[in-house]
JSON list of C-alpha atoms in Angstrom, two decimals:
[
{"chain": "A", "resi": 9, "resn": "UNK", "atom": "CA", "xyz": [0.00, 0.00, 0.00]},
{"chain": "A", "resi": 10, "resn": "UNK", "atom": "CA", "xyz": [1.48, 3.49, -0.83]},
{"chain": "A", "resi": 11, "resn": "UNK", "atom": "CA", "xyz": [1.98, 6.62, 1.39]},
{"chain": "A", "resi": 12, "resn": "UNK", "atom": "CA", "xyz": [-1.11, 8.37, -0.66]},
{"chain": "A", "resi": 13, "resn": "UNK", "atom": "CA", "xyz": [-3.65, 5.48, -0.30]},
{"chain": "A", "resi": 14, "resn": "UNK", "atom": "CA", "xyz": [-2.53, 5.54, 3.76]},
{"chain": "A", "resi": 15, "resn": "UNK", "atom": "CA", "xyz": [-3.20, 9.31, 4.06]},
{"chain": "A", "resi": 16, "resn": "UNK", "atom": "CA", "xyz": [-6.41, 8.55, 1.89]},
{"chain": "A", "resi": 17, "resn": "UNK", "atom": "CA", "xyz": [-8.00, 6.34, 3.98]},
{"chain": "A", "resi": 18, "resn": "UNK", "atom": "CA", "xyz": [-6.94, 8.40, 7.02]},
{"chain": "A", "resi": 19, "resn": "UNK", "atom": "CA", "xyz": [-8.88, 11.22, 5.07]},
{"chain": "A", "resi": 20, "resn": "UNK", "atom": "CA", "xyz": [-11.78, 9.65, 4.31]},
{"chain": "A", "resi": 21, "resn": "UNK", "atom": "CA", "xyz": [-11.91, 8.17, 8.42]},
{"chain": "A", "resi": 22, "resn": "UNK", "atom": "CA", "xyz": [-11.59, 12.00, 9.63]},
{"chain": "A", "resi": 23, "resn": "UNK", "atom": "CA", "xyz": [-14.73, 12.76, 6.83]},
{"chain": "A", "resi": 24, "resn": "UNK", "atom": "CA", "xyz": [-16.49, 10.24, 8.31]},
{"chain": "A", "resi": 25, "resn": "UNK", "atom": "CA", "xyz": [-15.88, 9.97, 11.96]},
{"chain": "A", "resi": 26, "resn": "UNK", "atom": "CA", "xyz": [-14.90, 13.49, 13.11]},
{"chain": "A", "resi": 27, "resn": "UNK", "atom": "CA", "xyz": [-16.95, 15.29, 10.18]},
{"chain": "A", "resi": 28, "resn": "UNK", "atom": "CA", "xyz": [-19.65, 13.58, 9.71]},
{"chain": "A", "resi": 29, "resn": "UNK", "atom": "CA", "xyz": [-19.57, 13.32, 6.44]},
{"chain": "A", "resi": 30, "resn": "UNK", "atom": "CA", "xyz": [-21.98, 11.12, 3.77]},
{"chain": "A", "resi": 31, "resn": "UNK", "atom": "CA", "xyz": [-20.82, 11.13, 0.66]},
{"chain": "A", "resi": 32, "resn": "UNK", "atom": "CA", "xyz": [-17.46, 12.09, -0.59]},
{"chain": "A", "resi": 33, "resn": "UNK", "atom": "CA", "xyz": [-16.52, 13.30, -3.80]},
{"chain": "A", "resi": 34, "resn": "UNK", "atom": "CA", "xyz": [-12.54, 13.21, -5.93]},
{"chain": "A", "resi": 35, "resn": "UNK", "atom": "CA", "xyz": [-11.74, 14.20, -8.94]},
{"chain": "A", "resi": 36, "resn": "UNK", "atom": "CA", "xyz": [-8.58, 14.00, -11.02]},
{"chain": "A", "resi": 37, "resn": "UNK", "atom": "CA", "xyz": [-7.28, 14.75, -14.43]},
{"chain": "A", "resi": 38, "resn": "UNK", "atom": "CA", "xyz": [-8.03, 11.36, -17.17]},
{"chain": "A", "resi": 39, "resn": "UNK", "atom": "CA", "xyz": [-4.46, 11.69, -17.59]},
{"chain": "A", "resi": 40, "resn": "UNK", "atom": "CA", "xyz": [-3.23, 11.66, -13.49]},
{"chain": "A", "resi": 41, "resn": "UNK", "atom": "CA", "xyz": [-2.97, 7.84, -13.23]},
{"chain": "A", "resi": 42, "resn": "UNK", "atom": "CA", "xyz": [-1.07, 7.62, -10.24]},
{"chain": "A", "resi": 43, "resn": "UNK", "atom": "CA", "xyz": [-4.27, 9.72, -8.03]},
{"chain": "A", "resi": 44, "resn": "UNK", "atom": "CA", "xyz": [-6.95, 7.40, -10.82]},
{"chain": "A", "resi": 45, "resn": "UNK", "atom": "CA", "xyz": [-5.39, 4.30, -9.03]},
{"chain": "A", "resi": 46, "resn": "UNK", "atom": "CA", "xyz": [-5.44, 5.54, -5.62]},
{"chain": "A", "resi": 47, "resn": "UNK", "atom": "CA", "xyz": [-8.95, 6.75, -6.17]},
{"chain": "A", "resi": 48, "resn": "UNK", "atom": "CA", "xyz": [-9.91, 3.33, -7.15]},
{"chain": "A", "resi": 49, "resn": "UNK", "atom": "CA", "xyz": [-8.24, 1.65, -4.23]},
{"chain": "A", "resi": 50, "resn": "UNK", "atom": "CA", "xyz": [-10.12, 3.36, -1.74]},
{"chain": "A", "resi": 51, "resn": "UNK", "atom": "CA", "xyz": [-13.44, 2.42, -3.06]},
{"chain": "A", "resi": 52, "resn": "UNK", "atom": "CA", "xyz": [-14.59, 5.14, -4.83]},
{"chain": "A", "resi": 53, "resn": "UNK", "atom": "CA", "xyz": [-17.40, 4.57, -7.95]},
{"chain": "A", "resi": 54, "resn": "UNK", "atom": "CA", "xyz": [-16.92, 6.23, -10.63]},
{"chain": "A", "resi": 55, "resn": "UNK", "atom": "CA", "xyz": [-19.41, 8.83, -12.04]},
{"chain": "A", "resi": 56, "resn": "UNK", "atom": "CA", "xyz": [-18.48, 10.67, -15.26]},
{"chain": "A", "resi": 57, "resn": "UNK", "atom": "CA", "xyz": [-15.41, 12.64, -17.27]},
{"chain": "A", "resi": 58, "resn": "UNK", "atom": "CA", "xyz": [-15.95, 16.16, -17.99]},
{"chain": "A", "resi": 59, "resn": "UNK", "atom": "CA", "xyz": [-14.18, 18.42, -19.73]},
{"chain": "A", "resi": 60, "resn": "UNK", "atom": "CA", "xyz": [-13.00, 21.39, -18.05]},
{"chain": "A", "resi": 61, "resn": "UNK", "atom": "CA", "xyz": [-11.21, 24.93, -19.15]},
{"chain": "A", "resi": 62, "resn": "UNK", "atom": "CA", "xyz": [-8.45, 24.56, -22.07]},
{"chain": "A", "resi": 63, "resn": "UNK", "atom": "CA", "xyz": [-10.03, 21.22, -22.58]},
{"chain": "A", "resi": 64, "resn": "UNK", "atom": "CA", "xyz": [-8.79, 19.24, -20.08]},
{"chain": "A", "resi": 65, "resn": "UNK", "atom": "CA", "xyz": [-10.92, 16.04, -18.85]},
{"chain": "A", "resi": 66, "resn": "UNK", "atom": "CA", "xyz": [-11.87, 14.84, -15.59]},
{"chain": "A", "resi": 67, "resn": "UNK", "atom": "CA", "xyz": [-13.22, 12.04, -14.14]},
{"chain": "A", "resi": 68, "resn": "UNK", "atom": "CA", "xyz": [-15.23, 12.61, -11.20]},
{"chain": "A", "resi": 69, "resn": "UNK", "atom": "CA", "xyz": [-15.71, 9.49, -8.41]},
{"chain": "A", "resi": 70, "resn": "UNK", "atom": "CA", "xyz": [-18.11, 9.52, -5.61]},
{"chain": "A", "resi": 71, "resn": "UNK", "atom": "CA", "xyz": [-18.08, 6.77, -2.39]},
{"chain": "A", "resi": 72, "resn": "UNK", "atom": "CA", "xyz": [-21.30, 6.60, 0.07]},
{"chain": "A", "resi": 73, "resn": "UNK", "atom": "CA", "xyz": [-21.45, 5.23, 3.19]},
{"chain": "A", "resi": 74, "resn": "UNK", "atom": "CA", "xyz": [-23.43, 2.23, 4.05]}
]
């Protein structure tokens, strides 16, 4: 497991536990692999790829809680 899935997860456990929080959205550039993958690995689903200013795309992910 890398260092940015560990700080993930710790991120998403503060969101949850200490914010409160439901559903939590991440988005990274189509061509970002490296934060893609991590995205992936902690769980999120993805949504859709949009194409922002200068026409660079994003795909947007979204995880709910149980």
């Amino acid at each position: 497991q890398g260092l940015a899935t560990e700080a993930g997860r710790a991120v998403l456990e503060h969101g949850r536990r200490v914010l409160g929080l439901r559903d939590i959205h991440a988005t990274a550039l189509v061509d970002n692999h490296a934060s893609l993958r991590v995205i992936e690995k902690l769980g999120f689903a993805f949504l859709r790829t949009d194409t922002l200013a200068h026409g660079l795309r994003s795909r947007h992910y979204v995880l709910v809680s149980s």
